[in-house]
C-alpha cells in the first residue's frame, strides 16, 4: 500500500464512525455489458429484513454498454442482500438484476434464466463450489511482486507459498477473506497459485442460484479491497503469455444422487452427458479461454473432451477420494477465470440433468 493510499484510508475511517441518524446506505451492485461490475448507493429510511422491501431502481445503460442512448434507462431489481464490510453497521450490499423498460431481462442478465432452471431442478439439490483464480497488478500494469522490466524465477516455489520472496499480495487476500466472511459470502478457502502474483479463493458449497450470487459479490468485494491497496485485479484467463499458468474457475458440481451411496454412477452419467455437449459448454466457459486450454499447464485442450480420476490435465476430474468412496462430486476444469457463473452453472445443470 502506498503512503497516499494509507493516508486516505485512515482519513476515511473517521468519517465512517459518524452516526447515520437511523439511515441505511444500500450499495446496489450489478453486472455491466462488459462482464464487469458497477455499483451505486441509495439511502434507506429503514433496515430491510427481506429483499421484497427494497425498491426497484435504474441507471444509465448507455454508459455501461447495456442500452442505446435514446432509450437508456435500465431497471435494477434487487435479488440478494449482503452485509457491507466497508461501511459496517446496518449498511448493506444489494445484488441486483438488470431489466429493460418493457420488463424483459436485459441481454446481460443471465441470472434470470439460471434461477428458473435451478427452481425446476430444485429436487436434485445441485451443489456447486467454484475455485476463482485471479492475478494482481500494480497501477503501472506490472504483476504484483514481479521485478520491473523483467521476470521472476520459474514456476515452482509460488504455489501455496510462504515468505516475502515468493508470496506477493497476501495482505489483500487476507482482507478480502475477512470481508467475505463479514458480508455473508460462503467463502471456503484461499491459496497462492502457481504463477507468482496469482491467487485463488473458493466459494461454496452453494446450492442452485446462490452459487452465482455469492461468486459475483465475492468478486465485487475483491475489487473494492484491492482499491484500498492501490492494486488492480485481473480475471483474464491468460494474463501473461509464455510458460506461465493461466487462471481458471474450476467448478465442482454434485447432485443429491451423486452424494448418496453408489453415487459414482450418477457422476459418470453426468460426465457422459456433459461430454456430448462439450462445444456448448466451451461457448459459455469464458472469453479467451483458448489461450488457457492448450493441453499444457494443468489443462486439457479446448477442442477435446476428456475425464479421469485425479487427472488435472483432463476436462473433468473425479477426485481420487470420490472414486474410492463411490460417491461425491466432479470437478469441471474447463471454465476460465472470467466466466459468468450463472451461465456455467446453468449449462452444467441443463446438460447433466436433461
Short mmCIF file of N, CA, C and O in Angstrom, two decimals, residues 48-123:
data_model
loop_
_atom_site.label_atom_id
_atom_site.label_comp_id
_atom_site.label_asym_id
_atom_site.label_seq_id
_atom_site.Cartn_x
_atom_site.Cartn_y
_atom_site.Cartn_z
N UNK A 48 -33.94 -3.13 5.98
CA UNK A 48 -34.77 -4.16 5.33
C UNK A 48 -34.52 -5.54 5.91
O UNK A 48 -33.39 -5.90 6.24
N UNK A 49 -35.58 -6.29 6.06
CA UNK A 49 -35.47 -7.66 6.55
C UNK A 49 -35.69 -8.68 5.45
O UNK A 49 -35.47 -9.88 5.64
N UNK A 50 -36.12 -8.19 4.28
CA UNK A 50 -36.42 -9.07 3.16
C UNK A 50 -36.14 -8.34 1.85
O UNK A 50 -36.33 -7.12 1.77
N UNK A 51 -35.75 -9.08 0.85
CA UNK A 51 -35.43 -8.48 -0.46
C UNK A 51 -36.62 -7.75 -1.06
O UNK A 51 -36.47 -6.76 -1.78
N UNK A 52 -37.83 -8.21 -0.74
CA UNK A 52 -39.04 -7.62 -1.29
C UNK A 52 -39.28 -6.20 -0.80
O UNK A 52 -40.06 -5.44 -1.38
N UNK A 53 -38.62 -5.81 0.29
CA UNK A 53 -38.80 -4.47 0.85
C UNK A 53 -37.95 -3.42 0.14
O UNK A 53 -38.13 -2.22 0.37
N UNK A 54 -37.05 -3.87 -0.72
CA UNK A 54 -36.15 -2.94 -1.41
C UNK A 54 -36.76 -2.42 -2.70
O UNK A 54 -37.48 -3.14 -3.40
N UNK A 55 -36.45 -1.20 -3.02
CA UNK A 55 -37.03 -0.57 -4.20
C UNK A 55 -36.37 -1.04 -5.49
O UNK A 55 -35.20 -1.45 -5.50
N UNK A 56 -37.13 -0.95 -6.57
CA UNK A 56 -36.56 -1.11 -7.91
C UNK A 56 -35.95 0.23 -8.28
O UNK A 56 -36.55 1.28 -8.08
N UNK A 57 -34.73 0.18 -8.82
CA UNK A 57 -34.01 1.41 -9.14
C UNK A 57 -33.67 1.39 -10.62
O UNK A 57 -34.13 0.52 -11.38
N UNK A 58 -32.86 2.33 -11.09
CA UNK A 58 -32.47 2.33 -12.50
C UNK A 58 -31.13 3.02 -12.66
O UNK A 58 -30.62 3.66 -11.73
N UNK A 59 -30.57 2.91 -13.87
CA UNK A 59 -29.29 3.57 -14.18
C UNK A 59 -29.22 3.83 -15.67
O UNK A 59 -30.06 3.36 -16.45
N UNK A 60 -28.19 4.56 -16.07
CA UNK A 60 -27.96 4.92 -17.47
C UNK A 60 -27.24 3.78 -18.18
O UNK A 60 -26.01 3.68 -18.10
N UNK A 61 -27.99 2.94 -18.87
CA UNK A 61 -27.41 1.79 -19.54
C UNK A 61 -26.55 2.14 -20.73
O UNK A 61 -25.72 1.32 -21.17
N UNK A 62 -26.68 3.37 -21.27
CA UNK A 62 -25.84 3.76 -22.40
C UNK A 62 -24.39 3.97 -21.97
O UNK A 62 -23.48 3.99 -22.80
N UNK A 63 -24.18 4.13 -20.67
CA UNK A 63 -22.82 4.32 -20.13
C UNK A 63 -22.20 3.03 -19.63
O UNK A 63 -21.06 3.04 -19.15
N UNK A 64 -22.95 1.93 -19.74
CA UNK A 64 -22.43 0.63 -19.26
C UNK A 64 -22.53 -0.44 -20.35
O UNK A 64 -22.41 -1.63 -20.06
N UNK A 65 -22.77 -0.03 -21.60
CA UNK A 65 -22.90 -0.94 -22.74
C UNK A 65 -24.09 -1.89 -22.56
O UNK A 65 -24.01 -3.07 -22.88
N UNK A 66 -25.20 -1.34 -22.03
CA UNK A 66 -26.38 -2.16 -21.80
C UNK A 66 -27.66 -1.60 -22.43
O UNK A 66 -28.71 -2.24 -22.34
N UNK A 67 -27.56 -0.42 -23.04
CA UNK A 67 -28.73 0.19 -23.67
C UNK A 67 -28.29 1.31 -24.60
O UNK A 67 -27.21 1.89 -24.41
N UNK A 68 -29.10 1.64 -25.62
CA UNK A 68 -28.78 2.75 -26.50
C UNK A 68 -29.06 4.09 -25.82
O UNK A 68 -29.84 4.16 -24.85
N UNK A 69 -28.46 5.15 -26.32
CA UNK A 69 -28.61 6.46 -25.71
C UNK A 69 -30.01 7.01 -25.77
O UNK A 69 -30.41 7.80 -24.89
N UNK A 70 -30.79 6.63 -26.80
CA UNK A 70 -32.15 7.18 -26.92
C UNK A 70 -33.19 6.41 -26.12
O UNK A 70 -34.36 6.76 -26.11
N UNK A 71 -32.75 5.34 -25.44
CA UNK A 71 -33.66 4.58 -24.56
C UNK A 71 -32.78 3.93 -23.49
O UNK A 71 -32.67 2.71 -23.39
N UNK A 72 -32.18 4.79 -22.67
CA UNK A 72 -31.02 4.36 -21.87
C UNK A 72 -31.34 3.80 -20.49
O UNK A 72 -30.46 3.21 -19.86
N UNK A 73 -32.56 4.00 -19.99
CA UNK A 73 -32.85 3.53 -18.63
C UNK A 73 -32.89 2.02 -18.55
O UNK A 73 -33.63 1.36 -19.28
N UNK A 74 -32.09 1.47 -17.66
CA UNK A 74 -32.12 0.03 -17.36
C UNK A 74 -32.54 -0.11 -15.90
O UNK A 74 -32.06 0.62 -15.02
N UNK A 75 -33.46 -1.03 -15.63
CA UNK A 75 -34.00 -1.20 -14.29
C UNK A 75 -33.16 -2.15 -13.45
O UNK A 75 -32.63 -3.14 -13.96
N UNK A 76 -33.06 -1.84 -12.17
CA UNK A 76 -32.35 -2.69 -11.21
C UNK A 76 -33.36 -3.30 -10.25
O UNK A 76 -34.04 -2.58 -9.51
N UNK A 77 -33.48 -4.63 -10.28
CA UNK A 77 -34.38 -5.33 -9.38
C UNK A 77 -33.55 -6.11 -8.36
O UNK A 77 -32.79 -7.02 -8.73
N UNK A 78 -33.68 -5.79 -7.09
CA UNK A 78 -32.90 -6.48 -6.05
C UNK A 78 -33.10 -7.98 -6.09
O UNK A 78 -34.22 -8.48 -6.27
N UNK A 79 -31.99 -8.72 -5.92
CA UNK A 79 -32.03 -10.18 -5.97
C UNK A 79 -31.47 -10.82 -4.71
O UNK A 79 -31.90 -11.91 -4.32
N UNK A 80 -30.49 -10.17 -4.05
CA UNK A 80 -29.89 -10.76 -2.85
C UNK A 80 -29.27 -9.65 -2.01
O UNK A 80 -28.82 -8.63 -2.54
N UNK A 81 -29.26 -9.85 -0.70
CA UNK A 81 -28.72 -8.88 0.25
C UNK A 81 -27.50 -9.46 0.97
O UNK A 81 -27.52 -10.62 1.40
N UNK A 82 -26.46 -8.64 1.10
CA UNK A 82 -25.27 -9.00 1.86
C UNK A 82 -24.92 -7.84 2.79
O UNK A 82 -25.27 -6.68 2.52
N UNK A 83 -24.24 -8.13 3.89
CA UNK A 83 -23.77 -7.08 4.78
C UNK A 83 -22.63 -6.32 4.11
O UNK A 83 -21.86 -6.89 3.34
N UNK A 84 -22.52 -5.03 4.40
CA UNK A 84 -21.48 -4.19 3.79
C UNK A 84 -20.25 -4.13 4.70
O UNK A 84 -20.28 -3.49 5.75
N UNK A 85 -19.15 -4.78 4.31
CA UNK A 85 -17.95 -4.79 5.16
C UNK A 85 -17.16 -3.48 5.11
O UNK A 85 -16.26 -3.28 5.93
N UNK A 86 -17.48 -2.60 4.19
CA UNK A 86 -16.73 -1.34 4.06
C UNK A 86 -17.34 -0.23 4.91
O UNK A 86 -16.63 0.57 5.50
N UNK A 87 -18.67 -0.21 4.99
CA UNK A 87 -19.35 0.80 5.80
C UNK A 87 -19.74 0.27 7.17
O UNK A 87 -19.93 1.04 8.10
N UNK A 88 -19.89 -1.06 7.27
CA UNK A 88 -20.24 -1.66 8.56
C UNK A 88 -21.65 -1.31 9.00
O UNK A 88 -22.48 -0.85 8.21
N UNK A 89 -21.90 -1.53 10.27
CA UNK A 89 -23.22 -1.23 10.83
C UNK A 89 -24.33 -2.02 10.15
O UNK A 89 -24.16 -3.19 9.82
N UNK A 90 -25.47 -1.35 9.95
CA UNK A 90 -26.61 -1.99 9.29
C UNK A 90 -26.61 -1.77 7.78
O UNK A 90 -27.58 -2.11 7.10
N UNK A 91 -25.55 -1.19 7.24
CA UNK A 91 -25.49 -0.91 5.81
C UNK A 91 -25.37 -2.21 5.03
O UNK A 91 -24.84 -3.21 5.52
N UNK A 92 -25.86 -2.20 3.80
CA UNK A 92 -25.97 -3.43 3.03
C UNK A 92 -25.46 -3.28 1.61
O UNK A 92 -25.35 -2.17 1.08
N UNK A 93 -25.15 -4.42 1.01
CA UNK A 93 -24.85 -4.54 -0.41
C UNK A 93 -26.00 -5.31 -1.03
O UNK A 93 -26.42 -6.35 -0.51
N UNK A 94 -26.53 -4.78 -2.13
CA UNK A 94 -27.67 -5.39 -2.80
C UNK A 94 -27.26 -5.84 -4.20
O UNK A 94 -26.90 -5.02 -5.05
N UNK A 95 -27.27 -7.14 -4.44
CA UNK A 95 -27.03 -7.64 -5.78
C UNK A 95 -28.33 -7.51 -6.56
O UNK A 95 -29.39 -7.95 -6.10
N UNK A 96 -28.26 -6.87 -7.72
CA UNK A 96 -29.47 -6.59 -8.49
C UNK A 96 -29.39 -7.16 -9.90
O UNK A 96 -28.31 -7.23 -10.50
N UNK A 97 -30.54 -7.54 -10.42
CA UNK A 97 -30.67 -7.99 -11.81
C UNK A 97 -31.03 -6.80 -12.69
O UNK A 97 -31.70 -5.86 -12.24
N UNK A 98 -30.64 -6.87 -13.96
CA UNK A 98 -30.91 -5.79 -14.91
C UNK A 98 -32.07 -6.16 -15.84
O UNK A 98 -32.07 -7.24 -16.43
N UNK A 99 -33.03 -5.23 -15.96
CA UNK A 99 -34.19 -5.43 -16.82
C UNK A 99 -34.40 -4.23 -17.72
O UNK A 99 -34.09 -3.09 -17.35
N UNK A 100 -34.94 -4.48 -18.91
CA UNK A 100 -35.29 -3.42 -19.84
C UNK A 100 -36.61 -2.77 -19.41
O UNK A 100 -37.34 -3.30 -18.58
N UNK A 101 -36.92 -1.63 -20.02
CA UNK A 101 -38.14 -0.90 -19.65
C UNK A 101 -39.41 -1.69 -19.93
O UNK A 101 -40.44 -1.45 -19.30
N UNK A 102 -39.35 -2.64 -20.88
CA UNK A 102 -40.54 -3.43 -21.18
C UNK A 102 -40.69 -4.63 -20.26
O UNK A 102 -41.60 -5.46 -20.45
N UNK A 103 -39.82 -4.74 -19.27
CA UNK A 103 -39.93 -5.81 -18.30
C UNK A 103 -39.16 -7.06 -18.65
O UNK A 103 -39.11 -8.01 -17.86
N UNK A 104 -38.54 -7.11 -19.81
CA UNK A 104 -37.76 -8.28 -20.21
C UNK A 104 -36.35 -8.19 -19.62
O UNK A 104 -35.84 -7.09 -19.40
N UNK A 105 -35.71 -9.34 -19.37
CA UNK A 105 -34.35 -9.30 -18.85
C UNK A 105 -33.40 -8.64 -19.85
O UNK A 105 -33.48 -8.90 -21.05
N UNK A 106 -32.53 -7.78 -19.37
CA UNK A 106 -31.50 -7.21 -20.22
C UNK A 106 -30.62 -8.33 -20.76
O UNK A 106 -30.47 -9.38 -20.13
N UNK A 107 -30.02 -8.13 -21.93
CA UNK A 107 -29.20 -9.18 -22.55
C UNK A 107 -28.04 -9.62 -21.67
O UNK A 107 -27.48 -10.71 -21.85
N UNK A 108 -27.67 -8.78 -20.71
CA UNK A 108 -26.57 -9.13 -19.80
C UNK A 108 -27.06 -9.90 -18.57
O UNK A 108 -26.25 -10.34 -17.76
N UNK A 109 -28.36 -10.06 -18.44
CA UNK A 109 -28.94 -10.69 -17.25
C UNK A 109 -29.09 -12.20 -17.48
O UNK A 109 -30.11 -12.67 -17.97
N UNK A 110 -28.08 -12.94 -17.08
CA UNK A 110 -28.13 -14.40 -17.19
C UNK A 110 -28.63 -15.04 -15.90
O UNK A 110 -28.88 -16.25 -15.86
N UNK A 111 -28.81 -14.24 -14.88
CA UNK A 111 -29.35 -14.76 -13.62
C UNK A 111 -30.80 -15.19 -13.78
O UNK A 111 -31.23 -16.18 -13.19
N UNK A 112 -31.56 -14.43 -14.54
CA UNK A 112 -33.00 -14.68 -14.69
C UNK A 112 -33.28 -16.10 -15.14
O UNK A 112 -34.04 -16.84 -14.49
N UNK A 113 -32.66 -16.53 -16.24
CA UNK A 113 -32.90 -17.88 -16.76
C UNK A 113 -32.28 -18.94 -15.86
O UNK A 113 -32.82 -20.04 -15.71
N UNK A 114 -31.15 -18.61 -15.26
CA UNK A 114 -30.49 -19.57 -14.36
C UNK A 114 -31.37 -19.86 -13.15
O UNK A 114 -31.51 -21.02 -12.74
N UNK A 115 -31.97 -18.83 -12.58
CA UNK A 115 -32.82 -19.01 -11.41
C UNK A 115 -34.02 -19.90 -11.74
O UNK A 115 -34.42 -20.75 -10.93
N UNK A 116 -34.59 -19.70 -12.92
CA UNK A 116 -35.72 -20.54 -13.33
C UNK A 116 -35.30 -22.00 -13.45
O UNK A 116 -36.02 -22.90 -13.01
N UNK A 117 -34.15 -22.26 -14.07
CA UNK A 117 -33.68 -23.63 -14.24
C UNK A 117 -33.38 -24.28 -12.89
O UNK A 117 -33.71 -25.45 -12.66
N UNK A 118 -32.76 -23.53 -11.98
CA UNK A 118 -32.43 -24.07 -10.67
C UNK A 118 -33.70 -24.42 -9.90
O UNK A 118 -33.74 -25.41 -9.16
N UNK A 119 -34.74 -23.62 -10.08
CA UNK A 119 -36.01 -23.93 -9.42
C UNK A 119 -36.63 -25.19 -10.00
O UNK A 119 -37.18 -26.02 -9.26
N UNK A 120 -36.51 -25.37 -11.31
CA UNK A 120 -37.04 -26.57 -11.96
C UNK A 120 -36.39 -27.83 -11.43
O UNK A 120 -37.04 -28.86 -11.27
N UNK A 121 -35.08 -27.75 -11.14
CA UNK A 121 -34.33 -28.93 -10.70
C UNK A 121 -34.01 -28.88 -9.21
O UNK A 121 -33.05 -29.52 -8.75
N UNK A 122 -34.81 -28.14 -8.46
CA UNK A 122 -34.55 -27.97 -7.03
C UNK A 122 -34.53 -29.30 -6.28
O UNK A 122 -33.76 -29.47 -5.33
N UNK A 123 -35.34 -30.26 -6.73
CA UNK A 123 -35.41 -31.55 -6.02
C UNK A 123 -34.12 -32.34 -6.14
O UNK A 123 -33.87 -33.27 -5.36
#
